[in-house]
Short mmCIF file of C-alpha atoms in Angstrom, two decimals:
data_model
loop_
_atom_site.label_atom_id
_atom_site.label_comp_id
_atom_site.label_asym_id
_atom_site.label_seq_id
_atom_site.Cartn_x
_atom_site.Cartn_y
_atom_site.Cartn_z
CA UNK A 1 -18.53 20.25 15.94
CA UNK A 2 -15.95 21.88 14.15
CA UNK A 3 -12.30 19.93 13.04
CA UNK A 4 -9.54 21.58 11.70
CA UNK A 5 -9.00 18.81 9.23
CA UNK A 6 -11.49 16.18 7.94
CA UNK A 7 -10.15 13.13 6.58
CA UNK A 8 -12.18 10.69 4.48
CA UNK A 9 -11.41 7.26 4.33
CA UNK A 10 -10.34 5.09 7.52
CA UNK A 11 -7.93 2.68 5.63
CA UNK A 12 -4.35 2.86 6.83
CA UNK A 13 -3.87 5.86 4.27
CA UNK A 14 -6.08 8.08 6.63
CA UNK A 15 -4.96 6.75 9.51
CA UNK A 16 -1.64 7.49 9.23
CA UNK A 17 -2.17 11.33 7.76
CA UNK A 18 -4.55 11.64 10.64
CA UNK A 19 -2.48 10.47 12.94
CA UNK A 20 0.67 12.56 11.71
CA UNK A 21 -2.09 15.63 11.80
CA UNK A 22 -2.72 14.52 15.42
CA UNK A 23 0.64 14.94 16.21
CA UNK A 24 1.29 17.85 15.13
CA UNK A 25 -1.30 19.39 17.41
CA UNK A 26 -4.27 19.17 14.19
CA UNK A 27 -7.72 18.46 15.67
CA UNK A 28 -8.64 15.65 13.47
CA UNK A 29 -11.96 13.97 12.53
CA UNK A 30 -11.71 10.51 10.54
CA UNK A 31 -15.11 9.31 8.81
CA UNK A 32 -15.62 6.41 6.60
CA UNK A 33 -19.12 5.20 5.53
CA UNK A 34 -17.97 1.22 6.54
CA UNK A 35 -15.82 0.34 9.59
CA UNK A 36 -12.25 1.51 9.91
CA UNK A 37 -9.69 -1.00 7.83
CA UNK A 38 -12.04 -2.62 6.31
CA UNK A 39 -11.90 -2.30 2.80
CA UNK A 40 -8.78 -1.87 0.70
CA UNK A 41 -6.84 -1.97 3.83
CA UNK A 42 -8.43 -5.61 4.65
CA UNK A 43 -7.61 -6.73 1.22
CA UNK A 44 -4.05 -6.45 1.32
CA UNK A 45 -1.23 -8.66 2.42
CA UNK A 46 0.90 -6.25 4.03
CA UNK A 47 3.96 -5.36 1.81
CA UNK A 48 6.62 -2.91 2.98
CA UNK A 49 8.52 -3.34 0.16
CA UNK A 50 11.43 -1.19 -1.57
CA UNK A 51 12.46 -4.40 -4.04
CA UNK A 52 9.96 -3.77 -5.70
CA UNK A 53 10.25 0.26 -7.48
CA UNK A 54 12.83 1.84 -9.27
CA UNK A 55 15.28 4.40 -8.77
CA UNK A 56 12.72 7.82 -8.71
CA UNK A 57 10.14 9.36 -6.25
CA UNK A 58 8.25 6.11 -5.36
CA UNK A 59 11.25 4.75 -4.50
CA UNK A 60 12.13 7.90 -2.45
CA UNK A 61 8.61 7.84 -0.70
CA UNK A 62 9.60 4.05 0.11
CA UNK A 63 12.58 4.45 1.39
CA UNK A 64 11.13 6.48 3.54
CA UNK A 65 8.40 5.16 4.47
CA UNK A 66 10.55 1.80 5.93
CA UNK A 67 12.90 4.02 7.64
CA UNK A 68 10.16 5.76 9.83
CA UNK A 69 7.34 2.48 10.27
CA UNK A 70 9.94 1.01 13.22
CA UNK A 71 10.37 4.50 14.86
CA UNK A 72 6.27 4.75 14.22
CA UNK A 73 5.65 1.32 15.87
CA UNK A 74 7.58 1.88 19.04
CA UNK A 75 5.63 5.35 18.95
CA UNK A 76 2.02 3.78 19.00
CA UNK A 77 3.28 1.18 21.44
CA UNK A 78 4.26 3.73 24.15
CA UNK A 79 1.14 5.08 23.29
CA UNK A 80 -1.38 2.53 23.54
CA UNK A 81 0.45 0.13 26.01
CA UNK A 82 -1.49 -3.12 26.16
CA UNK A 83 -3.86 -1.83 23.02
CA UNK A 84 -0.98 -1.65 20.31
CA UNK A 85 -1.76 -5.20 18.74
CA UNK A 86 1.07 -4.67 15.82
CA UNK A 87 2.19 -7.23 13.81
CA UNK A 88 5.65 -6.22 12.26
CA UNK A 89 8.34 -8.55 10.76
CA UNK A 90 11.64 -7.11 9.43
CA UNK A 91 11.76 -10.62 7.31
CA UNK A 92 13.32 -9.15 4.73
CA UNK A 93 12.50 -10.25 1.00
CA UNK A 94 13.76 -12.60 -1.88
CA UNK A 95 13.56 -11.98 -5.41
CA UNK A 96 14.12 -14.72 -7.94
CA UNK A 97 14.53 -15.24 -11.74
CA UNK A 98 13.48 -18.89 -12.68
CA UNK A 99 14.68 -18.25 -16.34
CA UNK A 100 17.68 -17.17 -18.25
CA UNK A 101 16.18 -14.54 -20.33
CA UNK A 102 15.01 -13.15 -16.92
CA UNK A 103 18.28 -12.93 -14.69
CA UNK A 104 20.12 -10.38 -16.37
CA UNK A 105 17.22 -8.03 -16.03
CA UNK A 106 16.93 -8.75 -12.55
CA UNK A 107 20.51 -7.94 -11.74
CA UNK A 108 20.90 -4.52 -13.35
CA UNK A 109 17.55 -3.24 -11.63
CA UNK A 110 19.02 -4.43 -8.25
CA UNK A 111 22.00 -2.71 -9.44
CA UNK A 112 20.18 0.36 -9.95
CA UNK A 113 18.84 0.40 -6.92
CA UNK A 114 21.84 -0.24 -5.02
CA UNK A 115 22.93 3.11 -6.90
CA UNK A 116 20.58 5.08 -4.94
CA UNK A 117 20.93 3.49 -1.65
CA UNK A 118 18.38 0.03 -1.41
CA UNK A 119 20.23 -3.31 0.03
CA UNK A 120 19.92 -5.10 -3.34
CA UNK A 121 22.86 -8.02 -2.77
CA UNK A 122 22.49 -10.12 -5.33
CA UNK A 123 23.01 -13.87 -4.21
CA UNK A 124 24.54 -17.08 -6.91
CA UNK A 125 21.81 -18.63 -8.43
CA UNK A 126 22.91 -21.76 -6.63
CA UNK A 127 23.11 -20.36 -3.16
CA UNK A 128 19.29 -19.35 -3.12
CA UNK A 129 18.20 -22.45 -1.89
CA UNK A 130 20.20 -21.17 1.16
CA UNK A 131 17.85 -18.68 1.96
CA UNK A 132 15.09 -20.46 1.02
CA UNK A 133 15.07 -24.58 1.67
CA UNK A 134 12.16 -25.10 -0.36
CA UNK A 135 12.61 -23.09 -3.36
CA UNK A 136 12.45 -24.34 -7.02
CA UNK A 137 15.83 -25.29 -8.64
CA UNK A 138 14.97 -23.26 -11.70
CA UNK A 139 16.20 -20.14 -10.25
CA UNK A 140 18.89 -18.81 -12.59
CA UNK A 141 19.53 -15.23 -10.56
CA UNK A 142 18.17 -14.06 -6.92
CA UNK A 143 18.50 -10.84 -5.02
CA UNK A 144 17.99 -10.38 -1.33
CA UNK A 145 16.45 -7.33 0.06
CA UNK A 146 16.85 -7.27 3.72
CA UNK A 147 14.95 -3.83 4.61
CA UNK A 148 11.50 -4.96 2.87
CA UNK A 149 9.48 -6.18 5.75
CA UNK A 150 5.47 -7.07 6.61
CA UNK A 151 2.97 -5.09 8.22
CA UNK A 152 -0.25 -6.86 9.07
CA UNK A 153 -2.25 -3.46 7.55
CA UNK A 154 -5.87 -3.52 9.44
CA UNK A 155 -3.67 -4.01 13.01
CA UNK A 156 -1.43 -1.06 12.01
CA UNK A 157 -4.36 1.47 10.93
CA UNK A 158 -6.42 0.43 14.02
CA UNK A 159 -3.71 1.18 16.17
CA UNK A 160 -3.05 4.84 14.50
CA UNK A 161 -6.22 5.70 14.88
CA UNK A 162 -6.76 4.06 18.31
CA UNK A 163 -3.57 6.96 18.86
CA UNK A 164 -5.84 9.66 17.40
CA UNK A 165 -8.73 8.89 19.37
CA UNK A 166 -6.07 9.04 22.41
CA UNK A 167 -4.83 12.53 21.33
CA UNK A 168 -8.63 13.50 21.31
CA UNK A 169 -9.44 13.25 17.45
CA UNK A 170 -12.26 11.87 16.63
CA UNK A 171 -13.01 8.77 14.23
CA UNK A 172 -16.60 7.96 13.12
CA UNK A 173 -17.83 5.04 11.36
CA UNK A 174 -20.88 4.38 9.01
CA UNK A 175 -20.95 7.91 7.94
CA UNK A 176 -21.35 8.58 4.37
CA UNK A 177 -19.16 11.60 2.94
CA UNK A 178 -21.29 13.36 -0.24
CA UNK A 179 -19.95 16.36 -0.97
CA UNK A 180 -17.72 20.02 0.40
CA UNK A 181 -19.34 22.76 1.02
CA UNK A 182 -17.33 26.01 0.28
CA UNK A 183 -17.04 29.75 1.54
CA UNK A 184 -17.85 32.89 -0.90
CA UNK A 185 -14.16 32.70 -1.63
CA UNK A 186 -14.45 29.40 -2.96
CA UNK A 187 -12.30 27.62 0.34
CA UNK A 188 -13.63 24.61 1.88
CA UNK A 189 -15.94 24.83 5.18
CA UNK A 190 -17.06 21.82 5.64
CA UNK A 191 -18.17 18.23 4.26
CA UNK A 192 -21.77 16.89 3.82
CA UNK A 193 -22.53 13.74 5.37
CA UNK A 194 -25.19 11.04 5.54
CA UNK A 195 -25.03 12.42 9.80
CA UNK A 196 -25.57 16.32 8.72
CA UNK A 197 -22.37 18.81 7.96
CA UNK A 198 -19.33 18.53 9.98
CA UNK A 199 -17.40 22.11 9.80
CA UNK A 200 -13.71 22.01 8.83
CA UNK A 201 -10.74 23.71 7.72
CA UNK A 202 -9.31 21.76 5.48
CA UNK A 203 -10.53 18.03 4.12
CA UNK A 204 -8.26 14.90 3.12
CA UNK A 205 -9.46 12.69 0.43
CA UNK A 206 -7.93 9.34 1.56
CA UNK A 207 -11.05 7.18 -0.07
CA UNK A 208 -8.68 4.50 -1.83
CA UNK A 209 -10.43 3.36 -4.96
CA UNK A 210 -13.34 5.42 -4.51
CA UNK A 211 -11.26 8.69 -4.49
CA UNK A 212 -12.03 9.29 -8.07
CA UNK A 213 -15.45 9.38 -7.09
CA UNK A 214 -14.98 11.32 -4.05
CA UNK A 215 -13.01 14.09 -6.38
CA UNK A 216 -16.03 14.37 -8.16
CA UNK A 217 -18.25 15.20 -5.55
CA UNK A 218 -16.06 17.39 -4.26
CA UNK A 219 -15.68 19.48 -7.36
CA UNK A 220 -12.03 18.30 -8.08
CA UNK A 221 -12.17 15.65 -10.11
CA UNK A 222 -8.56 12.82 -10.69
CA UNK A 223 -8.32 10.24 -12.60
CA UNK A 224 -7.72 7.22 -9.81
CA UNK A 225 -9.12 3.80 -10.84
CA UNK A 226 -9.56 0.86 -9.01
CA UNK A 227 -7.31 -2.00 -9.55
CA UNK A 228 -8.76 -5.84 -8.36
CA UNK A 229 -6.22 -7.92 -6.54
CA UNK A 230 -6.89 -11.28 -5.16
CA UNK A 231 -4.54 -13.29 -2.78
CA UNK A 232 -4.80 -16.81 -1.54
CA UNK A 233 -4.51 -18.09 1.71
CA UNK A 234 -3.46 -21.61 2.53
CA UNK A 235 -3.55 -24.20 5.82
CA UNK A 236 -1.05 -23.59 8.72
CA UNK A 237 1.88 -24.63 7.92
CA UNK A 238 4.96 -25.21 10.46
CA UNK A 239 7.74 -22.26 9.50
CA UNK A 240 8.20 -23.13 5.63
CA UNK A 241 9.07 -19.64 3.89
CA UNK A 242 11.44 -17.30 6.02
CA UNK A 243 10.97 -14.60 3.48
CA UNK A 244 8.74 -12.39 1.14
CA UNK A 245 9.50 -14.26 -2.26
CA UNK A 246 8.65 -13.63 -5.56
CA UNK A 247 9.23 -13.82 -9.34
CA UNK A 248 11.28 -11.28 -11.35
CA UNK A 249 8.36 -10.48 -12.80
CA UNK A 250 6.12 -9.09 -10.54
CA UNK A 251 7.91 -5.57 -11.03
CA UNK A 252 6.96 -5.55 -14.42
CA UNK A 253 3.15 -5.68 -13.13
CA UNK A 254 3.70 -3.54 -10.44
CA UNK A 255 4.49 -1.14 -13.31
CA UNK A 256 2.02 -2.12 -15.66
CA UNK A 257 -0.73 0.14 -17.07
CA UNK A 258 -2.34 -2.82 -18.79
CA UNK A 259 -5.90 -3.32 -18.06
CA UNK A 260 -5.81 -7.12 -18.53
CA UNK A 261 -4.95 -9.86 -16.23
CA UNK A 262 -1.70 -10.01 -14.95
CA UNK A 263 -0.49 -11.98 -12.75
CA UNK A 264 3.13 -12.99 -10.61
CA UNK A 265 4.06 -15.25 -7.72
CA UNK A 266 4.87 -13.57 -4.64
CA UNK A 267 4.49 -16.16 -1.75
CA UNK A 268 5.17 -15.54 2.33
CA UNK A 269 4.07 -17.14 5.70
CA UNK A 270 2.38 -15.25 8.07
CA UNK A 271 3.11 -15.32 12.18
CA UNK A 272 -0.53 -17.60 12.48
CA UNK A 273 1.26 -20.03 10.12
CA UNK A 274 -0.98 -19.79 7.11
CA UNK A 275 1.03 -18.78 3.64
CA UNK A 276 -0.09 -15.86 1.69
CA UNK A 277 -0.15 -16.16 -2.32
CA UNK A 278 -0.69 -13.05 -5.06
CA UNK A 279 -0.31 -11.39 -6.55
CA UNK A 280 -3.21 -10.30 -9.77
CA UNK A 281 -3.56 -7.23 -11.30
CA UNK A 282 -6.76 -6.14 -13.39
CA UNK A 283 -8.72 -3.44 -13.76
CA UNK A 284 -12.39 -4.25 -14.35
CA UNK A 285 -14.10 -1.29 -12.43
CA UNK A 286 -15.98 -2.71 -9.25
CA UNK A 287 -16.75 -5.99 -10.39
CA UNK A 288 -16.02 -8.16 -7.13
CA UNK A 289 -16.55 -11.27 -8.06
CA UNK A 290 -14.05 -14.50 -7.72
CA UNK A 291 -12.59 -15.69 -10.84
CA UNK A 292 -11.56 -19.36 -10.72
CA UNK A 293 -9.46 -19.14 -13.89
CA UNK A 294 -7.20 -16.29 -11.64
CA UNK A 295 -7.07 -18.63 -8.71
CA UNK A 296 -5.96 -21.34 -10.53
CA UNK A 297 -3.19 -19.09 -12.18
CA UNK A 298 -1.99 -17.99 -9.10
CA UNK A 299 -1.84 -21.59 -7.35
CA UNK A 300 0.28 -23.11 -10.48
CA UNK A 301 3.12 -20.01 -10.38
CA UNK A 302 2.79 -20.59 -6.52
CA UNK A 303 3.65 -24.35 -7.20
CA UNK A 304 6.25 -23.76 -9.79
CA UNK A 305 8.14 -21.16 -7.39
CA UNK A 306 7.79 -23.40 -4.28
CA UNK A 307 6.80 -27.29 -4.98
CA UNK A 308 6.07 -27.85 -1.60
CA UNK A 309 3.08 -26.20 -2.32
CA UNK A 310 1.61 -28.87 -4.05
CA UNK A 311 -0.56 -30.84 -1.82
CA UNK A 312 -1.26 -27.89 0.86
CA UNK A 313 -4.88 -26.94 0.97
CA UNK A 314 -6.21 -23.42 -0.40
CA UNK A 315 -8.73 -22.34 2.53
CA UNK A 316 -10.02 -19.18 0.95
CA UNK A 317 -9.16 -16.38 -1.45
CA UNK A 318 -9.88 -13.17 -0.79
CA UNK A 319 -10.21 -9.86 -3.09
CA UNK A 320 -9.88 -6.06 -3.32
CA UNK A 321 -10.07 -2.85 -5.06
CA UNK A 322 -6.44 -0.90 -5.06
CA UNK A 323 -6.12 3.24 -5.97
CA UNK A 324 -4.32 3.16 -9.81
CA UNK A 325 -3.14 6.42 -11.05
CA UNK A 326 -2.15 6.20 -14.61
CA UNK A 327 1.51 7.42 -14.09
CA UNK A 328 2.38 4.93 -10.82
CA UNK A 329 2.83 7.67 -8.34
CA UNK A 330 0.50 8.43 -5.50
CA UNK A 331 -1.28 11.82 -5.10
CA UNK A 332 -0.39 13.71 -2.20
CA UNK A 333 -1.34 17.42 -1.57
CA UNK A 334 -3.58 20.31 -1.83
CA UNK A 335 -5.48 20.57 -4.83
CA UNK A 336 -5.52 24.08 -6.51
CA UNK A 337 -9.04 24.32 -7.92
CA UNK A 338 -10.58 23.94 -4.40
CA UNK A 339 -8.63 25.93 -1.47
CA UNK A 340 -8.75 23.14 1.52
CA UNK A 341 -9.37 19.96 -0.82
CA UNK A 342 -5.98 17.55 -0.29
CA UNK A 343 -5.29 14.37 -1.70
CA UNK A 344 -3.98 11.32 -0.02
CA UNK A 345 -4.34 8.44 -2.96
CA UNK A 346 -3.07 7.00 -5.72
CA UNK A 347 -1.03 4.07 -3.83
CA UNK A 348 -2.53 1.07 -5.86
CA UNK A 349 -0.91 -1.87 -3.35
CA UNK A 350 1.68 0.01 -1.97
CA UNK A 351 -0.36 1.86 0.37
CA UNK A 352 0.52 -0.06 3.42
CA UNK A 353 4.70 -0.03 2.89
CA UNK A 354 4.09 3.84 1.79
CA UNK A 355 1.53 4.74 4.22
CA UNK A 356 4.66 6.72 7.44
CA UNK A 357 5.88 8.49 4.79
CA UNK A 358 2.50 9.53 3.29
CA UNK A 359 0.90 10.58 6.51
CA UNK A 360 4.15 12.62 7.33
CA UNK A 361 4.72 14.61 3.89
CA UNK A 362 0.84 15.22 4.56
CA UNK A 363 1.13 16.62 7.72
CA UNK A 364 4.22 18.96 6.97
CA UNK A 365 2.66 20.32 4.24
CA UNK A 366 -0.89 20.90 5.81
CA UNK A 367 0.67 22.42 8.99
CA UNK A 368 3.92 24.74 6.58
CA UNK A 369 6.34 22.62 8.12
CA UNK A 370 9.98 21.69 6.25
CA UNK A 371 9.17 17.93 3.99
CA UNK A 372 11.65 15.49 4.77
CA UNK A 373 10.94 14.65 0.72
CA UNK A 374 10.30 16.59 -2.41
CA UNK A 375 6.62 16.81 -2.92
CA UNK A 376 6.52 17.89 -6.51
CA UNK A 377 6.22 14.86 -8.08
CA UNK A 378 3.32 13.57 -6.24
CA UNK A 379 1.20 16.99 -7.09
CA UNK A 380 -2.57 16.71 -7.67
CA UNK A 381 -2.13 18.83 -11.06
CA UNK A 382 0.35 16.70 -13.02
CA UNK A 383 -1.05 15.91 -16.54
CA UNK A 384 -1.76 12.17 -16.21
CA UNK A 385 -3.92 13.16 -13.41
CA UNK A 386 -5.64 15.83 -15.27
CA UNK A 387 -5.86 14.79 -18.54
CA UNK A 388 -7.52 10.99 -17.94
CA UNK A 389 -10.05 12.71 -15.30
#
């Protein structure tokens, strides 16, 4: 069997540049040594955010990405028909300062963002409780960001690749990808698998937290780390929080290179009723193991953002590994030491909200096709890649 492109990794990453690829007319084969969606993808709550980045190329790639998920959707809908189980919610986000030192801040990065085209209005500290019945009193500045949105993740990559499977690509689960096997000249021919070599043109390393690993193997190596996040999930409730809230500072974590525990509140309902609760932050390589002292942290900023939260019972927690790249920016592109290596990583958890426009730049540049964004700064040979490999 011989595929044009190869992708590696079946998380909503590689689903989408597969299903881009597919598009385009690419014959596409998908593998992942576990089942589609069900690692870093299955960990995640879902954020299509833009409130979140500043003014620069993640922003860009954001922007983006929110403008063509709705357009995507309706896509995979027509598509599929009765098989495009999608959960999507335009409910549009909430950020809040619940201190004075903090509001200030808060208002000139909305402003900034404003500059360069977001929805940032920022809302009297009084009013917030307008959007939000339930909120703490303590708020002392709040910005509402109508465009970010939630996108149940494992739904949305099943349904991309149920559309490449349509368009005849193939996607194969519980095979194992060691390795790229290259021409005389050096150019990828195909990848090594736990099922015997699978011929290709070109190969996508969309492996999430393992793509550091992957790199490696492949002869390429980057320097992407995981990241552990764990998120809470609460009893049904009856429609309590219409939006995504959170503190001011969970952009500071988002940006964060620390290694330590960080952690924010960032609190939503979901459709089933249940409310969602993050977000942490840590890198301790692999290590997968619940830490009560984390879910107690993220229960009493939960509480302190939204009382109501008191007495509601925490059913289960749930954890994951996220893609870091030292410099915040994900990796997409062809990597110059190996003709036919690209890179499709680097998200951390943004990967669902940036996962249209990632699958699209992908695509145009695999197939020579006009980006609808400047690629440069998301370049496989950029020094913090490099240098920390």
């Amino acid at each position: 069997m011989h595929s044009d492109v190869v992708v590696v990794g079946a998380g909503v990453i590689g689903a989408a540049c597969a299903h881009a690829l597919s598009v385009a007319g690419v014959r596409v084969t998908v593998l992942d040594r576990g089942a589609p969606a069900s690692a870093t993808t299955a960990s995640g709550e879902g954020n299509v955010l833009v409130s979140d980045k500043a003014p620069g190329p993640e922003l860009d790639l954001a922007m983006a990405s929110r403008l063509r998920w709705p357009s995507l959707i309706a896509s995979l809908r027509e598509d599929l028909g009765a098989g495009a189980e999608i959960e999507w919610e335009a409910k549009g986000g909430l950020v809040v300062a619940t201190t004075e030192a903090a509001a200030q801040p808060l208002l000139d990065f909305a402003a900034a963002q404003r500059a360069v085209g977001v929805e940032a209005c920022a809302v009297p500290a009084e009013r917030a409780r307008d959007f939000e019945p339930h909120l703490t009193p303590s708020v002392t500045a709040a910005v509402h960001y109508p465009q970010d949105a939630q996108l149940q993740p494992v739904l949305a990559a099943c349904a991309l690749l149920a559309a490449v499977r349509k368009r005849g690509g193939t996607v194969r689960s519980g095979v194992a990808v060691s390795g790229v096997d290259t021409d005389a000249a050096g150019r990828v021919r195909a990848v090594r698998t736990s099922d015997g070599e699978v011929a290709c043109g070109a190969v996508i390393n969309a492996c999430g937290p393992w793509s550091g690993a992957f790199s490696t193997a492949a002869g390429a190596p980057i320097a992407i780390l995981p990241r552990r996040g764990i998120v809470l999930v609460t009893a049904a409730l009856p429609a309590t929080i219409r939006h995504k809230v959170y503190d001011a500072d969970y952009v500071g974590a988002v940006a964060s290179g620390d290694a330590d525990l960080q952690t924010s509140s960032v609190v939503e309902s979901t459709p089933a009723g249940p409310v969602l609760i993050g977000s942490s932050r840590q890198r301790v390589g692999f290590t997968d193991h619940l830490e009560v002292a984390v879910l107690r942290e993220l229960a009493r900023k939960a509480v302190a953002l939204f009382p109501i939260l008191a007495e509601v019972p925490v059913m289960r927690a749930y954890g994951g590994f996220r893609p870091y790249a030292p410099d915040h920016l994900p990796v997409i592109g062809p990597d110059p030491r190996v003709p036919g290596l690209w890179h499709a990583t680097g998200h951390e958890g943004a990967g669902i909200g940036l996962a249209a426009a990632t699958g699209r730049l992908m695509a145009e540049l695999l197939t020579g096709a006009q980006p609808h964004l400047d690629p440069a700064p998301f370049r496989v040979d950029r020094p913090a890649l490099m240098e920390a490999a």
